[in-house]
PDB file of C-alpha atoms and ligand atoms in Angstrom:
ATOM      1  CA  MET A   1     -20.194 160.607  60.663  1.00 37.00           C
ATOM      2  CA  LYS A   2     -23.434 159.690  58.897  1.00 38.00           C
ATOM      3  CA  ALA A   3     -23.085 158.633  55.261  1.00 38.00           C
ATOM      4  CA  GLY A   4     -24.831 160.396  52.398  1.00 38.00           C
ATOM      5  CA  PHE A   5     -24.354 163.526  50.326  1.00 37.00           C
ATOM      6  CA  LEU A   6     -24.381 165.895  53.276  1.00 37.00           C
ATOM      7  CA  GLY A   7     -21.678 163.930  55.099  1.00 36.00           C
ATOM      8  CA  PHE A   8     -19.640 163.618  51.901  1.00 36.00           C
ATOM      9  CA  GLY A   9     -19.945 167.339  51.195  1.00 35.00           C
ATOM     10  CA  LEU A  10     -18.999 168.221  54.762  1.00 37.00           C
ATOM     11  CA  ALA A  11     -15.953 165.969  54.660  1.00 36.00           C
ATOM     12  CA  LEU A  12     -14.817 167.649  51.441  1.00 37.00           C
ATOM     13  CA  ALA A  13     -15.419 171.116  52.830  1.00 37.00           C
ATOM     14  CA  LEU A  14     -13.625 170.372  56.101  1.00 39.00           C
ATOM     15  CA  GLY A  15     -10.675 168.703  54.375  1.00 37.00           C
ATOM     16  CA  THR A  16      -8.050 167.589  56.880  1.00 41.00           C
ATOM     17  CA  ALA A  17     -10.130 168.725  59.843  1.00 43.00           C
ATOM     18  CA  GLY A  18     -12.815 166.262  58.748  1.00 41.00           C
ATOM     19  CA  GLN A  19     -10.265 163.480  58.486  1.00 44.00           C
ATOM     20  CA  ALA A  20      -8.948 164.204  61.955  1.00 44.00           C
ATOM     21  CA  GLU A  21     -12.476 163.844  63.288  1.00 46.00           C
ATOM     22  CA  GLU A  22     -12.842 160.484  61.526  1.00 47.00           C
ATOM     23  CA  ALA A  23      -9.639 159.216  63.118  1.00 50.00           C
ATOM     24  CA  GLU A  24     -10.881 160.029  66.627  1.00 61.00           C
ATOM     25  CA  GLY A  25     -12.161 156.537  67.380  1.00 70.00           C
ATOM     26  CA  PRO A  26     -15.498 155.227  68.558  1.00 81.00           C
ATOM     27  CA  TRP A  27     -15.863 157.204  71.797  1.00 89.00           C
ATOM     28  CA  PRO A  28     -16.564 160.943  72.177  1.00 90.00           C
ATOM     29  CA  ASP A  29     -14.096 163.714  73.029  1.00 89.00           C
ATOM     30  CA  GLY A  30     -11.111 161.547  72.193  1.00 89.00           C
ATOM     31  CA  ALA A  31     -11.799 159.069  75.015  1.00 93.00           C
ATOM     32  CA  LYS A  32      -9.793 155.857  74.678  1.00 92.00           C
ATOM     33  CA  ALA A  33     -12.450 153.608  76.148  1.00 93.00           C
ATOM     34  CA  ALA A  34     -15.925 153.572  77.647  1.00 94.00           C
ATOM     35  CA  VAL A  35     -16.829 152.474  81.158  1.00 96.00           C
ATOM     36  CA  VAL A  36     -20.405 151.714  82.186  1.00 97.00           C
ATOM     37  CA  LEU A  37     -21.421 151.041  85.777  1.00 98.00           C
ATOM     38  CA  THR A  38     -24.640 149.022  86.052  1.00 98.00           C
ATOM     39  CA  TYR A  39     -26.540 148.091  89.206  1.00 98.00           C
ATOM     40  CA  ASP A  40     -29.277 145.457  89.335  1.00 98.00           C
ATOM     41  CA  ASP A  41     -32.406 144.671  91.351  1.00 98.00           C
ATOM     42  CA  ALA A  42     -33.444 148.157  92.623  1.00 98.00           C
ATOM     43  CA  LEU A  43     -31.575 147.695  95.904  1.00 98.00           C
ATOM     44  CA  THR A  44     -31.833 150.407  98.556  1.00 98.00           C
ATOM     45  CA  SER A  45     -28.078 150.216  99.241  1.00 98.00           C
ATOM     46  CA  GLN A  46     -27.555 151.486  95.679  1.00 98.00           C
ATOM     47  CA  LEU A  47     -29.601 154.595  96.480  1.00 98.00           C
ATOM     48  CA  ASP A  48     -27.811 154.986  99.811  1.00 98.00           C
ATOM     49  CA  ASN A  49     -24.251 154.416  98.604  1.00 98.00           C
ATOM     50  CA  ALA A  50     -23.818 154.128  94.826  1.00 98.00           C
ATOM     51  CA  VAL A  51     -25.865 157.137  93.691  1.00 98.00           C
ATOM     52  CA  PRO A  52     -24.143 159.600  96.100  1.00 98.00           C
ATOM     53  CA  ALA A  53     -20.666 158.320  95.126  1.00 98.00           C
ATOM     54  CA  LEU A  54     -21.497 158.669  91.420  1.00 98.00           C
ATOM     55  CA  ASP A  55     -23.047 162.110  91.921  1.00 98.00           C
ATOM     56  CA  ALA A  56     -19.991 163.360  93.821  1.00 98.00           C
ATOM     57  CA  ALA A  57     -17.793 162.377  90.856  1.00 98.00           C
ATOM     58  CA  GLY A  58     -20.250 163.718  88.272  1.00 98.00           C
ATOM     59  CA  PHE A  59     -20.859 160.257  86.749  1.00 98.00           C
ATOM     60  CA  ASN A  60     -24.135 158.662  85.685  1.00 98.00           C
ATOM     61  CA  GLY A  61     -24.839 154.976  86.293  1.00 98.00           C
ATOM     62  CA  THR A  62     -27.420 152.557  84.910  1.00 98.00           C
ATOM     63  CA  PHE A  63     -29.860 150.975  87.347  1.00 98.00           C
ATOM     64  CA  PHE A  64     -31.909 147.963  86.241  1.00 98.00           C
ATOM     65  CA  LEU A  65     -35.043 147.855  88.373  1.00 98.00           C
ATOM     66  CA  SER A  66     -37.170 144.877  89.408  1.00 98.00           C
ATOM     67  CA  ASN A  67     -39.278 144.311  92.539  1.00 97.00           C
ATOM     68  CA  ILE A  68     -39.304 148.093  93.147  1.00 98.00           C
ATOM     69  CA  LYS A  69     -40.082 149.152  96.701  1.00 98.00           C
ATOM     70  CA  GLN A  70     -42.714 151.876  96.965  1.00 98.00           C
ATOM     71  CA  ALA A  71     -40.667 153.643  99.645  1.00 98.00           C
ATOM     72  CA  ASP A  72     -37.829 154.063  97.124  1.00 98.00           C
ATOM     73  CA  VAL A  73     -39.841 155.371  94.156  1.00 98.00           C
ATOM     74  CA  ALA A  74     -39.226 159.063  94.916  1.00 98.00           C
ATOM     75  CA  ARG A  75     -35.476 158.438  95.196  1.00 98.00           C
ATOM     76  CA  TRP A  76     -35.375 156.507  91.901  1.00 98.00           C
ATOM     77  CA  ARG A  77     -37.221 159.400  90.268  1.00 98.00           C
ATOM     78  CA  ALA A  78     -34.707 161.869  91.690  1.00 98.00           C
ATOM     79  CA  ALA A  79     -31.821 159.691  90.457  1.00 98.00           C
ATOM     80  CA  ALA A  80     -33.313 159.667  86.951  1.00 98.00           C
ATOM     81  CA  GLU A  81     -33.833 163.425  87.063  1.00 98.00           C
ATOM     82  CA  SER A  82     -30.175 163.925  87.919  1.00 98.00           C
ATOM     83  CA  GLY A  83     -29.086 161.910  84.861  1.00 98.00           C
ATOM     84  CA  HIS A  84     -28.862 158.278  85.953  1.00 98.00           C
ATOM     85  CA  GLU A  85     -30.460 155.725  83.660  1.00 98.00           C
ATOM     86  CA  LEU A  86     -33.283 153.491  84.875  1.00 98.00           C
ATOM     87  CA  GLY A  87     -33.626 150.208  83.002  1.00 98.00           C
ATOM     88  CA  ASN A  88     -35.986 147.252  82.833  1.00 98.00           C
ATOM     89  CA  HIS A  89     -35.111 144.126  84.837  1.00 98.00           C
ATOM     90  CA  THR A  90     -38.652 142.655  84.561  1.00 98.00           C
ATOM     91  CA  ILE A  91     -41.168 143.090  87.388  1.00 98.00           C
ATOM     92  CA  PHE A  92     -40.644 139.847  89.327  1.00 96.00           C
ATOM     93  CA  HIS A  93     -37.116 138.887  88.253  1.00 96.00           C
ATOM     94  CA  ALA A  94     -37.866 135.526  86.621  1.00 93.00           C
ATOM     95  CA  CYS A  95     -34.770 133.302  86.857  1.00 94.00           C
ATOM     96  CA  PRO A  96     -34.279 129.573  86.464  1.00 93.00           C
ATOM     97  CA  ALA A  97     -35.366 127.978  89.778  1.00 92.00           C
ATOM     98  CA  ALA A  98     -31.948 126.403  90.290  1.00 91.00           C
ATOM     99  CA  VAL A  99     -30.277 129.831  90.177  1.00 89.00           C
ATOM    100  CA  TRP A 100     -32.657 132.008  92.237  1.00 85.00           C
ATOM    101  CA  ALA A 101     -34.970 130.652  94.905  1.00 82.00           C
ATOM    102  CA  THR A 102     -38.289 132.476  94.758  1.00 84.00           C
ATOM    103  CA  ASP A 103     -42.038 131.894  94.530  1.00 89.00           C
ATOM    104  CA  PRO A 104     -42.482 129.040  91.986  1.00 88.00           C
ATOM    105  CA  ARG A 105     -44.856 131.230  89.963  1.00 91.00           C
ATOM    106  CA  ASN A 106     -42.044 133.725  89.438  1.00 92.00           C
ATOM    107  CA  THR A 107     -39.419 131.289  88.195  1.00 95.00           C
ATOM    108  CA  ALA A 108     -38.457 131.237  84.515  1.00 96.00           C
ATOM    109  CA  GLU A 109     -39.874 127.713  84.188  1.00 95.00           C
ATOM    110  CA  ASP A 110     -43.375 128.963  84.961  1.00 96.00           C
ATOM    111  CA  TYR A 111     -43.363 131.649  82.246  1.00 97.00           C
ATOM    112  CA  THR A 112     -44.246 131.462  78.573  1.00 97.00           C
ATOM    113  CA  ILE A 113     -42.636 133.714  75.982  1.00 98.00           C
ATOM    114  CA  PRO A 114     -45.842 135.824  75.681  1.00 98.00           C
ATOM    115  CA  SER A 115     -46.104 136.139  79.494  1.00 98.00           C
ATOM    116  CA  ILE A 116     -42.520 137.352  79.953  1.00 98.00           C
ATOM    117  CA  LEU A 117     -42.846 139.784  77.014  1.00 98.00           C
ATOM    118  CA  SER A 118     -46.006 141.173  78.555  1.00 98.00           C
ATOM    119  CA  GLU A 119     -44.262 141.555  81.946  1.00 98.00           C
ATOM    120  CA  ILE A 120     -41.362 143.392  80.297  1.00 98.00           C
ATOM    121  CA  GLU A 121     -43.832 145.768  78.632  1.00 98.00           C
ATOM    122  CA  GLN A 122     -45.579 146.387  81.954  1.00 98.00           C
ATOM    123  CA  GLN A 123     -42.238 147.175  83.595  1.00 98.00           C
ATOM    124  CA  ASN A 124     -41.633 149.684  80.802  1.00 98.00           C
ATOM    125  CA  VAL A 125     -44.895 151.356  81.838  1.00 98.00           C
ATOM    126  CA  MET A 126     -43.717 151.392  85.470  1.00 98.00           C
ATOM    127  CA  LEU A 127     -40.394 152.945  84.456  1.00 98.00           C
ATOM    128  CA  HIS A 128     -42.172 155.514  82.306  1.00 98.00           C
ATOM    129  CA  ALA A 129     -44.304 156.452  85.325  1.00 98.00           C
ATOM    130  CA  ILE A 130     -41.110 157.005  87.314  1.00 98.00           C
ATOM    131  CA  ASP A 131     -38.757 158.687  84.818  1.00 98.00           C
ATOM    132  CA  GLY A 132     -41.113 159.924  82.065  1.00 98.00           C
ATOM    133  CA  LYS A 133     -38.983 158.334  79.326  1.00 98.00           C
ATOM    134  CA  GLN A 134     -40.551 156.586  76.329  1.00 98.00           C
ATOM    135  CA  ARG A 135     -37.815 154.015  75.731  1.00 98.00           C
ATOM    136  CA  HIS A 136     -35.717 151.837  78.035  1.00 98.00           C
ATOM    137  CA  GLY A 137     -32.986 149.245  77.925  1.00 98.00           C
ATOM    138  CA  MET A 138     -33.148 145.978  79.776  1.00 98.00           C
ATOM    139  CA  ALA A 139     -30.982 143.526  81.710  1.00 98.00           C
ATOM    140  CA  THR A 140     -32.000 139.878  81.824  1.00 97.00           C
ATOM    141  CA  PRO A 141     -32.573 138.515  85.355  1.00 96.00           C
ATOM    142  CA  CYS A 142     -29.670 136.204  86.323  1.00 93.00           C
ATOM    143  CA  GLY A 143     -28.286 136.812  82.819  1.00 92.00           C
ATOM    144  CA  ALA A 144     -30.734 134.220  81.443  1.00 93.00           C
ATOM    145  CA  SER A 145     -33.348 135.012  78.796  1.00 95.00           C
ATOM    146  CA  LEU A 146     -35.490 131.936  79.378  1.00 95.00           C
ATOM    147  CA  ALA A 147     -39.251 131.458  79.645  1.00 97.00           C
ATOM    148  CA  GLY A 148     -40.607 127.925  79.998  1.00 96.00           C
ATOM    149  CA  GLY A 149     -37.249 126.578  78.847  1.00 95.00           C
ATOM    150  CA  GLN A 150     -37.167 128.650  75.634  1.00 97.00           C
ATOM    151  CA  ASP A 151     -34.987 131.633  74.852  1.00 97.00           C
ATOM    152  CA  TYR A 152     -37.111 134.756  74.342  1.00 97.00           C
ATOM    153  CA  ILE A 153     -34.535 137.168  72.838  1.00 97.00           C
ATOM    154  CA  ASP A 154     -35.680 136.711  69.214  1.00 97.00           C
ATOM    155  CA  GLU A 155     -39.288 137.464  70.167  1.00 98.00           C
ATOM    156  CA  LEU A 156     -38.201 140.407  72.331  1.00 98.00           C
ATOM    157  CA  ARG A 157     -36.150 141.768  69.439  1.00 97.00           C
ATOM    158  CA  ALA A 158     -39.139 141.389  67.099  1.00 97.00           C
ATOM    159  CA  ALA A 159     -41.460 143.068  69.631  1.00 98.00           C
ATOM    160  CA  GLY A 160     -39.076 146.048  69.824  1.00 97.00           C
ATOM    161  CA  SER A 161     -40.015 146.758  73.454  1.00 97.00           C
ATOM    162  CA  VAL A 162     -36.478 147.542  74.653  1.00 98.00           C
ATOM    163  CA  ASP A 163     -33.529 149.333  73.051  1.00 97.00           C
ATOM    164  CA  TYR A 164     -30.873 146.849  74.203  1.00 96.00           C
ATOM    165  CA  VAL A 165     -30.354 143.867  76.492  1.00 97.00           C
ATOM    166  CA  ARG A 166     -27.501 143.700  78.952  1.00 97.00           C
ATOM    167  CA  ALA A 167     -26.508 140.108  79.638  1.00 92.00           C
ATOM    168  CA  ALA A 168     -23.783 138.756  81.943  1.00 87.00           C
ATOM    169  CA  GLY A 169     -20.696 136.670  81.322  1.00 83.00           C
ATOM    170  CA  ALA A 170     -18.128 139.266  80.255  1.00 84.00           C
ATOM    171  CA  THR A 171     -14.603 138.021  80.865  1.00 77.00           C
ATOM    172  CA  GLY A 172     -12.732 141.180  79.968  1.00 76.00           C
ATOM    173  CA  ASN A 173     -11.357 139.871  76.677  1.00 71.00           C
ATOM    174  CA  GLU A 174     -14.169 141.474  74.744  1.00 74.00           C
ATOM    175  CA  VAL A 175     -13.326 144.958  76.001  1.00 74.00           C
ATOM    176  CA  ARG A 176     -10.941 145.311  73.075  1.00 74.00           C
ATOM    177  CA  ASP A 177     -13.801 145.086  70.640  1.00 72.00           C
ATOM    178  CA  GLY A 178     -15.797 148.017  71.995  1.00 75.00           C
ATOM    179  CA  LEU A 179     -19.415 147.438  71.094  1.00 78.00           C
ATOM    180  CA  ASP A 180     -18.554 146.984  67.443  1.00 77.00           C
ATOM    181  CA  GLY A 181     -19.862 143.641  66.338  1.00 78.00           C
ATOM    182  CA  VAL A 182     -21.604 143.074  69.674  1.00 84.00           C
ATOM    183  CA  ASP A 183     -25.307 142.301  69.388  1.00 88.00           C
ATOM    184  CA  VAL A 184     -27.098 145.087  71.300  1.00 92.00           C
ATOM    185  CA  MET A 185     -29.595 142.447  72.403  1.00 94.00           C
ATOM    186  CA  ASN A 186     -26.735 140.627  74.167  1.00 93.00           C
ATOM    187  CA  VAL A 187     -24.283 143.130  75.653  1.00 93.00           C
ATOM    188  CA  PRO A 188     -21.914 141.316  78.018  1.00 93.00           C
ATOM    189  CA  ALA A 189     -21.243 142.693  81.500  1.00 95.00           C
ATOM    190  CA  ARG A 190     -18.922 141.545  84.239  1.00 95.00           C
ATOM    191  CA  GLY A 191     -19.940 140.696  87.795  1.00 95.00           C
ATOM    192  CA  PHE A 192     -17.519 140.288  90.697  1.00 95.00           C
ATOM    193  CA  PRO A 193     -17.363 138.197  93.875  1.00 93.00           C
ATOM    194  CA  ASP A 194     -18.396 139.712  97.245  1.00 90.00           C
ATOM    195  CA  ASP A 195     -14.846 140.231  98.445  1.00 90.00           C
ATOM    196  CA  VAL A 196     -13.675 142.032  95.294  1.00 96.00           C
ATOM    197  CA  THR A 197     -11.106 144.739  95.976  1.00 98.00           C
ATOM    198  CA  GLY A 198     -10.913 148.201  94.470  1.00 98.00           C
ATOM    199  CA  GLU A 199      -7.730 147.122  92.737  1.00 98.00           C
ATOM    200  CA  GLN A 200      -9.495 144.213  91.012  1.00 97.00           C
ATOM    201  CA  LEU A 201     -12.318 146.472  89.871  1.00 97.00           C
ATOM    202  CA  ILE A 202      -9.838 148.998  88.526  1.00 97.00           C
ATOM    203  CA  ALA A 203      -8.007 146.225  86.634  1.00 96.00           C
ATOM    204  CA  TYR A 204     -11.119 145.587  84.531  1.00 95.00           C
ATOM    205  CA  ALA A 205     -11.472 149.300  83.675  1.00 95.00           C
ATOM    206  CA  GLU A 206      -7.735 149.437  82.978  1.00 95.00           C
ATOM    207  CA  GLN A 207      -8.128 146.587  80.474  1.00 92.00           C
ATOM    208  CA  ALA A 208     -10.677 148.684  78.595  1.00 91.00           C
ATOM    209  CA  ARG A 209      -8.398 151.727  78.737  1.00 92.00           C
ATOM    210  CA  GLN A 210      -5.513 149.713  77.269  1.00 91.00           C
ATOM    211  CA  GLY A 211      -7.645 147.997  74.647  1.00 87.00           C
ATOM    212  CA  GLY A 212      -9.835 150.906  73.553  1.00 87.00           C
ATOM    213  CA  GLY A 213     -13.079 149.054  74.149  1.00 89.00           C
ATOM    214  CA  ILE A 214     -15.777 149.085  76.775  1.00 91.00           C
ATOM    215  CA  ALA A 215     -16.021 147.728  80.307  1.00 94.00           C
ATOM    216  CA  VAL A 216     -19.538 147.101  81.577  1.00 96.00           C
ATOM    217  CA  PHE A 217     -19.572 146.499  85.340  1.00 97.00           C
ATOM    218  CA  LEU A 218     -22.433 144.558  86.937  1.00 97.00           C
ATOM    219  CA  PHE A 219     -23.093 145.347  90.606  1.00 98.00           C
ATOM    220  CA  HIS A 220     -25.800 144.351  93.067  1.00 97.00           C
ATOM    221  CA  GLY A 221     -25.585 145.546  96.686  1.00 98.00           C
ATOM    222  CA  VAL A 222     -23.231 148.404  97.474  1.00 98.00           C
ATOM    223  CA  ALA A 223     -22.255 148.131 101.157  1.00 97.00           C
ATOM    224  CA  GLY A 224     -25.608 146.498 101.900  1.00 96.00           C
ATOM    225  CA  ASP A 225     -28.243 144.054 100.619  1.00 96.00           C
ATOM    226  CA  TYR A 226     -26.562 141.061  98.860  1.00 95.00           C
ATOM    227  CA  LEU A 227     -23.795 140.165  96.396  1.00 94.00           C
ATOM    228  CA  GLN A 228     -22.129 143.211  97.885  1.00 95.00           C
ATOM    229  CA  VAL A 229     -19.238 145.282  96.772  1.00 97.00           C
ATOM    230  CA  SER A 230     -17.787 147.183  99.738  1.00 97.00           C
ATOM    231  CA  ASP A 231     -18.203 150.937  99.875  1.00 97.00           C
ATOM    232  CA  ALA A 232     -14.394 151.264  99.938  1.00 97.00           C
ATOM    233  CA  ALA A 233     -13.845 149.145  96.793  1.00 98.00           C
ATOM    234  CA  HIS A 234     -16.657 150.925  94.950  1.00 98.00           C
ATOM    235  CA  ARG A 235     -15.275 154.351  95.914  1.00 98.00           C
ATOM    236  CA  GLU A 236     -11.746 153.340  94.891  1.00 98.00           C
ATOM    237  CA  LEU A 237     -13.029 152.464  91.437  1.00 98.00           C
ATOM    238  CA  ILE A 238     -14.929 155.756  91.145  1.00 98.00           C
ATOM    239  CA  ALA A 239     -11.896 157.741  92.293  1.00 98.00           C
ATOM    240  CA  TRP A 240      -9.713 155.999  89.707  1.00 98.00           C
ATOM    241  CA  LEU A 241     -12.269 156.663  86.971  1.00 98.00           C
ATOM    242  CA  ALA A 242     -12.434 160.308  88.030  1.00 98.00           C
ATOM    243  CA  ALA A 243      -8.635 160.548  87.891  1.00 97.00           C
ATOM    244  CA  HIS A 244      -8.720 159.199  84.300  1.00 96.00           C
ATOM    245  CA  ARG A 245     -11.677 161.292  83.197  1.00 94.00           C
ATOM    246  CA  GLY A 246      -9.968 162.596  80.064  1.00 90.00           C
ATOM    247  CA  GLU A 247      -9.171 159.127  78.760  1.00 94.00           C
ATOM    248  CA  LEU A 248     -12.348 157.321  79.742  1.00 96.00           C
ATOM    249  CA  TRP A 249     -15.941 157.974  78.826  1.00 96.00           C
ATOM    250  CA  VAL A 250     -17.919 157.006  81.929  1.00 97.00           C
ATOM    251  CA  THR A 251     -21.505 156.856  80.779  1.00 97.00           C
ATOM    252  CA  THR A 252     -24.818 155.042  80.874  1.00 98.00           C
ATOM    253  CA  LEU A 253     -25.371 151.881  78.865  1.00 97.00           C
ATOM    254  CA  ALA A 254     -28.113 153.607  76.855  1.00 97.00           C
ATOM    255  CA  GLU A 255     -25.632 156.277  75.734  1.00 96.00           C
ATOM    256  CA  ALA A 256     -22.859 153.785  74.988  1.00 94.00           C
ATOM    257  CA  VAL A 257     -25.224 151.629  72.903  1.00 93.00           C
ATOM    258  CA  GLU A 258     -26.563 154.671  71.082  1.00 92.00           C
ATOM    259  CA  ARG A 259     -23.045 155.877  70.340  1.00 89.00           C
ATOM    260  CA  ALA A 260     -21.951 152.460  69.076  1.00 80.00           C
ATOM    261  CA  GLY A 261     -25.051 152.271  66.864  1.00 76.00           C
ATOM    262  CA  ALA A 262     -24.349 155.697  65.365  1.00 71.00           C
ATOM    263  CA  GLN A 263     -20.763 154.629  64.548  1.00 69.00           C
ATOM    264  CA  ARG A 264     -21.803 151.567  62.544  1.00 65.00           C
TER     265      ARG A 264
HETATM  266 ZN1  LIG B   1     -31.108 140.776  88.978  1.00 70.64          ZN
END
């Protein structure tokens, strides 16, 4: 509840009902934990396999787009219209050369902080053209926020171009903390190896359910493209989430970040 005279007055007027609301915890509708499914790199297998599986369960995912294919634009727009979140993953996916082999001009080493900030702003324009939204979140390519060897997060924060930054490197231990105390410009997410099973995916969500925090999944290909999760493992996770709908808030990262911000 927001502080101030109105909130104070409401709490007094509501009495015990107001206190019960306060005791509800960080997530809406009494959910014990939040689960966010994120998908990187604008891969066609996500449109083919992830979006339909999410839609069938009534869940919204977060898709961080880079190197967008023109043939997929209409489908990304439709996904956004049906409630999925589109996020910024830069235009050309600048990663350290040692991590991601690409055109040397598109490696993190070849960027400056102003050039990457300008690319992020241009990708915001692209996303706006697709989904009509004014504001977007972002995921750093390869989980690294480097341009010409320097970290650009402070400058990105000062520029205010994105609402949050999803990083990588979540181990699962932080799920107990929710997003409280987590820097929204460095939200950890967890990736999984190619041969991950549904059971292993569920274990990460289960950790969040037990701990009352948040689990942010990081996927690439879904039964296609690269760094794949199998369709079966992905569907097993979705089915488990659907079976625990009352206890888990399955949402987009934008909504989870907004909720956490409002609770502070
Ligand atoms: Zn990526």
